[in-house]
Each structure stands twice: as structure tokens, then as C-alpha cells.
Amino acid sequence: MATESMRDRLLAKLNSREACIGVVGLGYVGLPLALEFARAGFRVVGYDVSESVVKGLMRGESHIKDVPSAHVASAVAAGKFEATADESRLQEMDAVSIAVPTPLAKTRDPDMTYVIAAADAIARNCHPGLLIVLESTTYPGTTRDLMQPKLEAAGLTVGEDVFLAFSPERVDPGNATWNTRNTPKVVGGITAVCTEVASALYASCIDTIVPVSSTETAELVKLLENTFRSVNIGLVNEMQIVCDKLGVNVWEVIEAAATKPFGFMKFTPGPGIGGHCIPLDPHYLAWKMRTLNYKTRFIDLASEINSEMPALVVQRVAQALNDQRKPVKGCRILVLGVAYKRDVDDMRESPALDVISLLEERGAEVVYHDPYVPSFREDGHERTSVPFSDAELARADAVVIITDHSSIDYQRVVDLAPLVVDARNATAGLVRRGSGTAREKTPNVAIA
Ligand SMILES: NC(=O)c1ccc[n+]([C@@H]2O[C@H](COP(=O)([O-])OP(=O)(O)OC[C@H]3O[C@@H](n4cnc5c(N)ncnc54)[C@H](O)[C@@H]3O)[C@@H](O)[C@H]2O)c1
């Protein structure tokens, strides 16, 4: 009976928008979600341990490229959104979504410290009637084995006093078509009532909800999605190696295969995988399966091939320079694009970092240009983007395209750089324009 009334009360508060919604972790995932809840009419409190993130948001400044500052500022001004670093504010919430980092430790095992800290903060400030949803990507079993005991240690029975679910985040930074609202949301609760109330929360601001039968199912959905990408990218990366050995253009093969209207899905090769998800998430599943004495062979193989790609790009640079009678040592190399993918400013796990350090190990002088990454620090060394200028293009012995940002004028690159090594096919179909036919006929682009 008590369960029924907790459920009814929470559903009524969600339907009337009287519920106060909390979002724990205001990064790439949490901030857009918080603003979506605010847009749906809720009062939203975002809790983040970073004082600088909190202060910036309260000034109306967004630190996430896909979220305009104007959206943050208007939600703050309307009293619909506030950010705080005070965990006791969690006591005001009726529902909390957790979107904290889930990185890998150096040993490639899951690093659960952020999820544990967030769960502890919630357990310390929990009250009957609260709905908690974990959104951070993680191994199957996390919600039940790690989250549930913390709530029960606080004296609350999950499914009766409080509700607990997992709902994977699917945000695709830089995607102009699919956003938080129109991307279907998978929800799996510890009990059927947990799934029901969590689904009601997300239905307030997301068009399509996909309820599943358990938290483990919901956790695995996310891992399948990202393992699928990792394995297919590994496959096309291997095709690139195969094509290189056979003297065939891999991009032409892929484009032609992609004309098949059924049974083929296009993936493209590149200098390696980056970002927070695809290089890391499959290892959460591999780790979990190792604890059950099972080796996830597809995951391991894809990871092996994908992580070899930066070295292959560097090998291609060395070969192309060699064809121009130049050693890598002492050459000036301009890396174009250091973000992990097109049109984003996120450098996490970017293959550009490996390419740069491998080139420097061979004695090259490496500079970079990225319109979205004005500077970055790696291994204690601060780097600043050089301008995208005629002088920089002409001065480099080689320009290496790692990230194909759409704002870059690739024709200008092909025209001015003495040598281009293109790991993204950004220069496809471009021919060097020059003052004389001899220059026009000199091919200066190598596909990496
Ligand atoms: N970025 C993506 O494209 C993406 C897509 C899908 C899923 N995910 C998953 O979502 C989760 C969050 O990723 P993200 O990219 O938003 O991370 P992020 O690093 O951008 O943001 C995480 C935020 O959490 C805060 N934080 C850390 N510990 C905290 C704590 N104990 N309490 C409160 N706040 C805390 C950090 O200060 C930071 O602001 C991860 O599990 C990630 O795998 C990310």
C-alpha cells in the first residue's frame, strides 16, 4: 500500500511538473538533459563537484559546445535551472539522474570512483519517494550490485520506498539531427514500478521511451551499441590496411559498397577512435566478462586494430616524406584537427595525441591547427593552435589531416601544402591548382 502511494505521489508530481528534478554531473550529458527537463516545465537543480562549472553556469555561461550560453542564461533567469556544489540540495529532489564520468583505470579496468561518490552523496541525502536513475555508461550489474546496496544501507527499500533505474545516454555531440529530445530513451528499473516511474520522468521531455525488463538489459543496450561501432570501425580500419597492400582505394570500395540498399551499413576508416565512449565502453563489458571467465574476442580484436591506426598514419607520413627525399627528423608537420571527431571541441582519447607523440619521437617538429581547440595540455606540455594561414600551410613539410572539421578549406590545403597526408578522405576529388601545369600535375596528397 505504501509503495502504491509513493508511486502515485511521484507520478502525480511528475505529471503536474511540481517535481523538482536533480541532475548529478553537468557535463556533455548532464547539462543538455538538465535544460531539457527545465524546458519541460520542471524546476531543475544541477549538482556538480566542480565549483568552476557551477559558477560559470550560474553566470549563464555554457562550457559545452552544443549547449548555447543563451539557453543556460534564460533557464537560470526564469528560475527553472540552478547549479550547485552543495550536495545537501539533493534533499529537495523528487528525481535524480546521474551523469558522472566512467573512465577506465590505467589497467583498463572500470574506474567507478565517480559513480560511487555520486551514489554515496545521494544515499546521504536520500528520502522516501525519491527516484534515482543512473545514466553513466557502465558494466551490467552496476545499478543492482553497486547502487542498490547503498540505498538499502540508508534504510530504504528499492521498489517500495525509493525507485532505482538505469537509462543509457545516447547523446551524439555535434549531431544536428538527433538530440536529447528526439533520440529514443531506453529505461530499465530494478522493479516494474521503478521502470514505470523512470519512464514517466523521461516521457516529460523525450519523444520516445523504450522500457526494458531490467537494469542489466538497459546497461547492456548501451554497451552493445558502442561495441557495434567499435567492431565495425575495426573492420573498416582492417579493410584500409588490406586495400593499401592491394593498391586499391578503400574509400572507393566503401562508397560503392554503400550503394547496396540493404544488408550493408557504412563505416569509415580513420586515424583511430577517440571520445569518451567508443574506445572505453566495450572494455567495461570485456572486464565484466573476464570476471565470469569469458574472453570477449570481438572487443579485444577491434580494440587491437583500432589502436594500431595512429602508428599506421605516422608510417604513411614517413613514407610520403621519404618519396620527397625527406626524413621525418627535422621536418615541420602541421596536424590539422586534434578533436576526436568532426566539428566537436572534445579531445578525450583523441588519436591526434598519439599521432603527435609518435611523430615527435621520430624527431619531427609538430604544430597543430584546430578551430575548436585553441590550446591543450598533454604530459605537462602546453600547445597552442597555429593559425590556418597560407604561410603555415606552405611552411609545413607535411600537413596531416586527422580530424575533418567542416569549416576547413581543404582546397586551400591541397593548393598550398607541399605534402598532404589525409587520414579522413577530406580532400577527396580535390586537385591541386597551381600556376603551371607541372605544379598541377604534381600529386601532393597521400591517403593514410
Ligand atoms: N559525452 C558523450 O558523448 C557521452 C555519450 C553517451 C554517454 N556518455 C556517458 O555519460 C557519462 C558522463 O559523461 P560526460 O561526457 O557527460 O562527462 P563530463 O566529464 O563531460 O561531465 C561529468 C561531470 O560530472 C562532474 N562530477 C564528477 N564527479 C561528480 C560527483 N561525484 N558528483 C557530482 N558531479 C560530479 C564533473 O565535474 C563533470 O562536470 C559517462 O558515463 C559517459 O560514458 C557520454
Coordinates of C-alpha atoms and ligand atoms in Angstrom, one line a residue:
M1 CA 0.0 0.0 0.0
A2 CA 2.9 2.3 1.0
T3 CA 4.5 1.5 -2.4
E4 CA 1.3 2.4 -4.2
S5 CA 1.1 5.8 -2.6
M6 CA 4.8 6.6 -3.1
R7 CA 4.4 5.7 -6.8
D8 CA 1.1 7.6 -7.2
R9 CA 2.5 10.7 -5.4
L10 CA 5.6 10.7 -7.6
L11 CA 3.7 10.1 -10.8
A12 CA 1.3 13.0 -9.9
K13 CA 4.2 15.3 -9.2
L14 CA 5.9 14.4 -12.5
N15 CA 2.6 14.9 -14.4
S16 CA 1.9 18.2 -12.9
R17 CA 5.6 19.3 -13.2
E18 CA 5.7 20.1 -9.5
A19 CA 8.5 17.6 -9.1
C20 CA 12.0 19.0 -8.5
I21 CA 14.5 17.3 -10.8
G22 CA 18.1 16.9 -9.9
V23 CA 21.0 16.1 -12.4
V24 CA 24.2 15.0 -10.8
G25 CA 27.2 15.8 -13.1
L26 CA 26.7 18.7 -15.5
G27 CA 29.0 17.8 -18.4
Y28 CA 28.3 16.8 -22.1
V29 CA 25.4 14.5 -20.9
G30 CA 24.1 16.2 -17.8
L31 CA 23.8 19.8 -18.9
P32 CA 21.7 19.2 -22.0
L33 CA 19.5 16.8 -20.0
A34 CA 19.0 19.3 -17.2
L35 CA 18.0 22.0 -19.7
E36 CA 15.6 19.6 -21.4
F37 CA 13.9 18.9 -18.0
A38 CA 13.7 22.7 -17.4
R39 CA 12.2 23.2 -20.9
A40 CA 9.6 20.6 -20.0
G41 CA 8.5 22.9 -17.1
F42 CA 10.3 21.4 -14.1
R43 CA 12.4 23.2 -11.6
V44 CA 15.9 21.7 -12.1
V45 CA 18.8 21.7 -9.7
G46 CA 22.1 20.5 -11.2
Y47 CA 24.7 19.2 -8.7
D48 CA 28.3 19.2 -9.7
V49 CA 31.5 18.8 -7.6
S50 CA 33.3 21.4 -9.8
E51 CA 32.9 24.9 -8.4
S52 CA 34.1 26.4 -11.6
V53 CA 31.4 24.6 -13.7
V54 CA 28.7 25.7 -11.1
K55 CA 29.9 29.3 -11.0
G56 CA 30.1 29.5 -14.9
L57 CA 26.6 28.1 -15.3
M58 CA 25.1 30.4 -12.7
R59 CA 26.6 33.3 -14.7
G60 CA 24.7 31.9 -17.7
E61 CA 27.9 30.6 -19.4
S62 CA 27.8 27.2 -21.0
H63 CA 31.0 25.1 -21.1
I64 CA 29.5 22.6 -23.5
K65 CA 29.8 23.5 -27.2
D66 CA 26.4 22.0 -28.2
V67 CA 24.6 24.0 -25.5
P68 CA 24.4 27.7 -26.3
S69 CA 25.0 30.0 -23.3
A70 CA 21.7 31.8 -24.1
H71 CA 19.8 28.6 -23.2
V72 CA 21.6 28.3 -19.8
A73 CA 21.1 32.1 -19.1
S74 CA 17.4 32.0 -19.9
A75 CA 16.8 28.9 -17.8
V76 CA 18.7 30.5 -14.9
A77 CA 16.9 33.8 -15.3
A78 CA 13.5 32.0 -15.4
G79 CA 14.3 30.3 -12.1
K80 CA 14.0 26.9 -13.9
F81 CA 17.6 25.9 -13.5
E82 CA 20.3 26.4 -11.0
A83 CA 23.6 24.7 -10.4
T84 CA 25.1 23.9 -7.0
A85 CA 28.1 22.2 -5.5
D86 CA 26.2 21.7 -2.2
E87 CA 25.2 18.0 -2.0
S88 CA 22.6 18.7 0.7
R89 CA 20.5 20.3 -2.1
L90 CA 19.8 16.7 -3.2
Q91 CA 17.3 16.5 -0.3
E92 CA 15.0 18.8 -2.3
M93 CA 14.8 16.5 -5.3
D94 CA 12.0 14.2 -6.3
A95 CA 14.0 12.5 -9.0
V96 CA 17.8 12.5 -9.8
S97 CA 19.6 11.5 -13.0
I98 CA 23.3 10.7 -12.6
A99 CA 25.7 11.6 -15.4
V100 CA 29.1 11.4 -13.9
P101 CA 32.3 10.1 -15.7
T102 CA 33.0 6.4 -16.0
P103 CA 36.6 6.3 -17.3
L104 CA 39.0 3.4 -17.4
A105 CA 41.8 2.9 -14.9
K106 CA 45.4 2.6 -16.3
T107 CA 44.9 -1.2 -16.1
R108 CA 41.8 -0.8 -18.5
D109 CA 39.5 -1.9 -15.7
P110 CA 36.4 0.3 -14.9
D111 CA 37.1 3.3 -12.7
M112 CA 33.9 3.5 -10.7
T113 CA 35.1 6.2 -8.2
Y114 CA 32.8 8.9 -9.7
V115 CA 29.7 6.7 -9.7
I116 CA 30.5 5.6 -6.1
A117 CA 30.9 9.2 -4.9
A118 CA 27.7 10.2 -6.6
A119 CA 25.8 7.2 -5.1
D120 CA 27.2 8.0 -1.7
A121 CA 26.1 11.6 -1.9
I122 CA 22.6 10.5 -2.9
A123 CA 22.4 7.9 -0.2
R124 CA 23.5 10.6 2.4
N125 CA 20.7 12.9 1.2
C126 CA 18.0 10.4 0.2
H127 CA 14.4 10.4 1.3
P128 CA 11.4 8.2 0.7
G129 CA 9.7 8.8 -2.6
L130 CA 12.9 9.6 -4.5
L131 CA 13.6 8.2 -8.0
I132 CA 17.3 7.7 -8.9
V133 CA 18.4 7.0 -12.4
L134 CA 21.9 6.1 -13.4
E135 CA 22.8 7.3 -16.9
S136 CA 26.6 6.9 -16.8
T137 CA 27.8 4.1 -19.2
T138 CA 28.8 1.1 -17.1
Y139 CA 29.1 -2.7 -16.9
P140 CA 26.0 -4.8 -16.5
G141 CA 25.1 -5.2 -12.8
T142 CA 26.3 -1.8 -11.6
T143 CA 22.8 -0.4 -10.8
R144 CA 21.8 -3.5 -8.8
D145 CA 25.1 -4.5 -7.3
L146 CA 26.6 -1.1 -6.6
M147 CA 23.8 1.4 -6.3
Q148 CA 21.0 -0.6 -4.7
P149 CA 23.0 -1.7 -1.6
K150 CA 23.9 1.9 -0.8
L151 CA 20.3 3.0 -0.8
E152 CA 19.3 -0.1 1.3
A153 CA 22.1 0.7 3.8
A154 CA 20.4 4.0 4.2
G155 CA 17.3 2.1 5.4
L156 CA 15.3 2.4 2.2
T157 CA 13.8 -0.5 0.2
V158 CA 14.2 -0.1 -3.5
G159 CA 10.9 -0.5 -5.4
E160 CA 8.9 0.4 -2.2
D161 CA 10.5 3.5 -0.5
V162 CA 12.7 4.7 -3.4
F163 CA 12.8 3.8 -7.1
L164 CA 16.0 2.9 -9.0
A165 CA 16.6 2.5 -12.7
F166 CA 19.3 2.6 -15.4
S167 CA 18.8 4.6 -18.6
P168 CA 21.7 4.9 -21.0
E169 CA 22.6 8.3 -22.5
R170 CA 22.8 8.4 -26.3
V171 CA 23.9 12.0 -26.9
D172 CA 26.0 12.4 -30.1
P173 CA 27.9 15.6 -29.7
G174 CA 27.9 17.7 -32.9
N175 CA 24.9 15.8 -34.4
A176 CA 22.4 18.5 -35.7
T177 CA 19.6 16.0 -36.3
W178 CA 19.5 13.8 -33.2
N179 CA 19.3 15.4 -29.9
T180 CA 18.2 14.6 -26.3
R181 CA 14.6 15.2 -27.1
N182 CA 14.2 13.1 -30.3
T183 CA 16.5 10.2 -29.6
P184 CA 14.5 7.3 -28.1
K185 CA 15.4 6.6 -24.5
V186 CA 15.8 3.1 -23.1
V187 CA 14.8 2.7 -19.4
G188 CA 15.1 -0.4 -17.2
G189 CA 14.2 -0.4 -13.5
I190 CA 15.1 -2.7 -10.6
T191 CA 11.3 -3.4 -10.3
A192 CA 8.4 -2.9 -12.7
V193 CA 7.3 0.1 -10.7
C194 CA 10.8 1.6 -10.9
T195 CA 10.7 1.2 -14.7
E196 CA 7.2 2.9 -14.7
V197 CA 8.2 6.0 -12.8
A198 CA 11.5 6.4 -14.5
S199 CA 9.7 6.1 -17.9
A200 CA 7.3 8.8 -16.7
L201 CA 10.2 11.1 -15.8
Y202 CA 11.8 10.9 -19.3
A203 CA 8.5 10.9 -21.2
S204 CA 8.1 14.5 -19.9
C205 CA 10.9 15.7 -22.2
I206 CA 11.8 12.8 -24.6
D207 CA 9.6 11.8 -27.5
T208 CA 10.0 8.0 -27.4
I209 CA 10.6 5.8 -24.3
V210 CA 11.7 2.2 -24.7
P211 CA 11.1 0.3 -21.4
V212 CA 13.1 -2.9 -20.9
S213 CA 12.8 -5.6 -18.3
S214 CA 15.8 -5.0 -16.1
T215 CA 18.6 -2.6 -15.3
E216 CA 21.1 -5.2 -16.7
T217 CA 19.3 -5.1 -20.0
A218 CA 19.4 -1.3 -20.2
E219 CA 23.1 -1.3 -19.2
L220 CA 23.9 -3.9 -21.9
V221 CA 22.0 -2.0 -24.6
K222 CA 24.5 0.9 -24.4
L223 CA 27.4 -1.5 -24.4
L224 CA 26.1 -3.3 -27.4
E225 CA 25.6 0.0 -29.3
N226 CA 29.1 1.1 -28.7
T227 CA 30.7 -2.3 -29.2
F228 CA 28.9 -2.5 -32.5
R229 CA 30.6 0.8 -33.6
S230 CA 34.0 -0.2 -32.3
V231 CA 33.9 -3.6 -34.1
N232 CA 32.6 -2.1 -37.4
I233 CA 35.2 0.7 -37.3
G234 CA 37.8 -2.0 -36.6
L235 CA 36.6 -3.9 -39.6
V236 CA 36.9 -0.9 -42.0
N237 CA 40.3 0.0 -40.5
E238 CA 41.5 -3.5 -41.3
M239 CA 40.0 -3.1 -44.8
Q240 CA 42.1 0.0 -45.2
I241 CA 45.2 -2.0 -44.4
V242 CA 44.1 -4.7 -46.8
C243 CA 43.4 -2.1 -49.6
D244 CA 46.7 -0.4 -49.0
K245 CA 48.5 -3.7 -49.6
L246 CA 46.4 -4.5 -52.7
G247 CA 46.8 -1.0 -54.1
V248 CA 43.1 -0.3 -54.0
N249 CA 41.4 2.9 -52.7
V250 CA 39.5 1.9 -49.6
W251 CA 37.2 4.9 -49.8
E252 CA 36.1 4.0 -53.3
V253 CA 35.4 0.4 -52.2
I254 CA 33.3 1.7 -49.2
E255 CA 31.3 4.2 -51.3
A256 CA 30.5 1.6 -53.9
A257 CA 29.5 -1.0 -51.2
A258 CA 27.3 1.6 -49.6
T259 CA 25.1 1.8 -52.7
K260 CA 23.7 -1.6 -51.7
P261 CA 20.3 -0.6 -50.4
F262 CA 20.1 -3.4 -47.8
G263 CA 22.4 -5.5 -45.6
F264 CA 25.3 -3.0 -45.5
M265 CA 26.0 -0.2 -43.1
K266 CA 28.6 2.4 -44.0
F267 CA 31.5 2.9 -41.5
T268 CA 34.7 4.8 -42.5
P269 CA 38.3 4.2 -41.6
G270 CA 40.4 6.8 -39.8
P271 CA 43.4 7.5 -37.7
G272 CA 42.0 5.7 -34.7
I273 CA 39.0 6.1 -32.4
G274 CA 38.5 8.7 -29.8
G275 CA 36.0 10.3 -27.5
H276 CA 34.7 9.1 -24.1
C277 CA 32.6 6.3 -25.4
I278 CA 33.8 4.0 -28.2
P279 CA 37.4 3.4 -27.1
L280 CA 36.3 2.8 -23.5
D281 CA 32.8 1.4 -23.1
P282 CA 33.5 -2.0 -24.7
H283 CA 36.2 -2.6 -22.1
Y284 CA 33.5 -2.3 -19.4
L285 CA 31.9 -5.3 -20.9
A286 CA 35.2 -7.1 -21.5
W287 CA 36.1 -6.6 -17.9
K288 CA 32.8 -7.9 -16.6
M289 CA 33.1 -11.0 -18.8
R290 CA 36.6 -11.6 -17.6
T291 CA 35.2 -11.9 -14.1
L292 CA 33.0 -14.6 -15.5
N293 CA 35.9 -16.4 -17.2
Y294 CA 34.8 -15.4 -20.7
K295 CA 37.0 -13.6 -23.2
T296 CA 35.2 -11.1 -25.5
R297 CA 37.2 -11.8 -28.7
F298 CA 35.5 -9.3 -31.0
I299 CA 36.0 -6.5 -28.5
D300 CA 39.7 -7.3 -28.0
L301 CA 40.4 -7.7 -31.7
A302 CA 38.6 -4.4 -32.7
S303 CA 40.5 -2.6 -29.9
E304 CA 43.8 -4.0 -31.1
I305 CA 43.2 -2.9 -34.7
N306 CA 41.8 0.5 -33.8
S307 CA 44.7 1.3 -31.5
E308 CA 47.2 0.5 -34.2
M309 CA 45.9 3.2 -36.5
P310 CA 47.8 6.2 -35.3
A311 CA 51.1 4.3 -35.9
L312 CA 49.9 3.4 -39.4
V313 CA 49.2 7.1 -40.1
V314 CA 52.7 8.0 -38.9
Q315 CA 54.2 5.3 -41.1
R316 CA 52.3 6.8 -44.1
V317 CA 53.7 10.2 -43.3
A318 CA 57.2 8.8 -43.1
Q319 CA 56.7 7.0 -46.4
A320 CA 55.3 10.1 -48.2
L321 CA 58.1 12.3 -46.9
N322 CA 60.6 9.6 -48.0
D323 CA 59.1 9.8 -51.5
Q324 CA 60.1 13.5 -51.4
R325 CA 63.6 12.6 -50.2
K326 CA 62.9 14.0 -46.7
P327 CA 63.5 12.2 -43.3
V328 CA 60.8 12.7 -40.6
K329 CA 63.5 14.0 -38.3
G330 CA 63.7 17.8 -38.5
C331 CA 60.5 18.1 -40.7
R332 CA 57.8 20.6 -39.7
I333 CA 54.5 18.8 -39.6
L334 CA 51.1 20.6 -39.3
V335 CA 48.4 18.3 -37.8
L336 CA 45.0 19.6 -39.0
G337 CA 42.3 18.8 -36.4
V338 CA 43.0 17.4 -32.9
A339 CA 39.5 16.9 -31.6
Y340 CA 38.4 13.2 -31.6
K341 CA 35.8 13.8 -34.4
R342 CA 34.5 16.3 -36.8
D343 CA 33.0 19.6 -35.5
V344 CA 33.4 19.0 -31.8
D345 CA 35.9 20.5 -29.3
D346 CA 36.3 17.3 -27.3
M347 CA 39.9 15.9 -27.2
R348 CA 39.3 13.0 -24.9
E349 CA 41.1 9.9 -26.2
S350 CA 41.8 11.7 -29.5
P351 CA 44.1 9.7 -31.8
A352 CA 45.7 13.0 -32.7
L353 CA 47.6 12.8 -29.4
D354 CA 49.2 9.5 -30.3
V355 CA 50.0 10.7 -33.8
I356 CA 51.7 13.9 -32.5
S357 CA 53.8 12.0 -29.9
L358 CA 54.8 9.3 -32.4
L359 CA 55.9 11.9 -34.9
E360 CA 57.8 13.8 -32.2
E361 CA 59.5 10.5 -31.1
R362 CA 60.8 10.3 -34.7
G363 CA 62.2 13.8 -34.4
A364 CA 59.6 15.9 -36.2
E365 CA 58.7 19.4 -35.2
V366 CA 54.9 19.2 -34.8
V367 CA 52.4 22.1 -34.7
Y368 CA 48.6 21.8 -35.0
H369 CA 45.6 23.8 -36.0
D370 CA 42.1 23.1 -34.7
P371 CA 39.4 25.8 -34.9
Y372 CA 37.7 24.3 -31.8
V373 CA 40.7 23.6 -29.7
P374 CA 42.7 26.8 -29.2
S375 CA 45.1 25.1 -26.8
F376 CA 45.6 21.9 -24.8
R377 CA 47.9 20.5 -22.3
E378 CA 49.3 16.9 -22.6
D379 CA 52.0 15.4 -20.5
G380 CA 52.7 18.7 -18.9
H381 CA 53.3 20.4 -22.3
E382 CA 51.0 23.2 -23.3
R383 CA 50.3 23.5 -27.1
T384 CA 48.6 26.3 -28.9
S385 CA 46.8 26.1 -32.3
V386 CA 48.7 27.9 -35.1
P387 CA 46.6 30.0 -37.4
F388 CA 45.1 28.4 -40.5
S389 CA 47.1 30.6 -42.8
D390 CA 48.8 30.4 -46.3
A391 CA 52.1 30.8 -44.5
E392 CA 51.6 27.9 -42.1
L393 CA 50.4 25.6 -44.9
A394 CA 53.3 26.4 -47.2
R395 CA 55.8 26.3 -44.3
A396 CA 55.0 22.8 -43.3
D397 CA 56.8 19.9 -44.9
A398 CA 53.6 17.9 -44.5
V399 CA 50.0 18.6 -43.4
V400 CA 48.4 15.6 -41.8
I401 CA 44.6 15.7 -41.7
I402 CA 43.5 13.9 -38.5
T403 CA 40.1 15.5 -37.9
D404 CA 38.0 16.6 -40.9
H405 CA 36.2 19.7 -39.4
S406 CA 33.8 21.0 -41.9
S407 CA 34.9 24.7 -41.6
I408 CA 38.4 24.0 -43.0
D409 CA 39.0 24.9 -46.7
Y410 CA 40.6 21.7 -47.9
Q411 CA 41.1 23.1 -51.4
R412 CA 43.4 25.7 -49.9
V413 CA 45.3 22.9 -48.1
V414 CA 45.8 20.9 -51.3
D415 CA 46.8 24.0 -53.2
L416 CA 49.4 25.3 -50.7
A417 CA 50.9 22.4 -48.7
P418 CA 53.9 20.7 -50.2
L419 CA 52.5 17.3 -49.0
V420 CA 49.2 16.3 -47.5
V421 CA 48.6 13.0 -45.7
D422 CA 44.8 12.6 -45.4
A423 CA 43.5 10.2 -42.8
R424 CA 39.9 11.1 -43.3
N425 CA 39.4 11.4 -47.1
A426 CA 38.7 15.1 -46.6
T427 CA 40.5 16.0 -49.8
A428 CA 38.5 13.5 -52.0
G429 CA 38.2 14.8 -55.5
L430 CA 40.3 17.9 -54.9
V431 CA 43.1 18.6 -57.4
R432 CA 46.0 20.9 -56.7
R433 CA 45.5 24.2 -58.5
G434 CA 48.7 25.9 -59.4
S435 CA 50.4 28.5 -61.6
G436 CA 51.7 26.0 -64.1
T437 CA 50.8 22.6 -65.5
A438 CA 53.8 21.0 -63.9
R439 CA 52.6 22.0 -60.5
E440 CA 49.0 20.9 -61.2
K441 CA 50.3 17.5 -62.3
T442 CA 52.4 17.0 -59.1
P443 CA 50.3 14.9 -56.8
N444 CA 50.8 16.0 -53.2
V445 CA 48.1 14.1 -51.4
A446 CA 48.6 10.7 -49.8
I447 CA 45.7 8.7 -48.3
A448 CA 46.6 7.5 -44.9
Ligands
LIG1 N1 30.0 12.6 -23.8 C1 29.2 11.8 -24.5 O1 29.1 11.9 -25.7 C2 28.5 10.6 -23.9 C3 27.5 10.0 -24.6 C4 26.8 8.9 -24.0 C5 27.2 8.5 -22.7 N2 28.1 9.2 -22.0 C6 28.4 8.8 -20.6 O2 27.8 9.7 -19.7 C7 28.6 9.8 -18.6 C8 29.0 11.3 -18.3 O3 29.8 11.7 -19.4 P1 30.1 13.2 -19.8 O4 30.7 13.2 -21.2 O5 28.9 14.0 -19.6 O6 31.2 13.6 -18.7 P2 31.8 15.0 -18.4 O7 33.2 14.8 -17.9 O8 31.5 16.0 -19.5 O9 30.9 15.5 -17.2 C9 30.8 14.9 -16.0 C10 30.6 16.0 -14.9 O10 30.4 15.3 -13.7 C11 31.0 16.0 -12.6 N3 31.2 15.1 -11.5 C12 32.2 14.2 -11.3 N4 32.1 13.6 -10.2 C13 30.9 14.0 -9.6 C14 30.2 13.7 -8.4 N5 30.7 12.8 -7.6 N6 29.1 14.4 -8.1 C15 28.7 15.4 -9.0 N7 29.3 15.7 -10.1 C16 30.4 15.0 -10.4 C17 32.2 16.6 -13.3 O11 32.7 17.7 -12.6 C18 31.7 16.9 -14.7 O12 31.2 18.3 -14.7 C19 29.8 8.9 -18.8 O13 29.5 7.6 -18.2 C20 29.8 8.7 -20.3 O14 30.4 7.5 -20.6 C21 28.8 10.2 -22.6

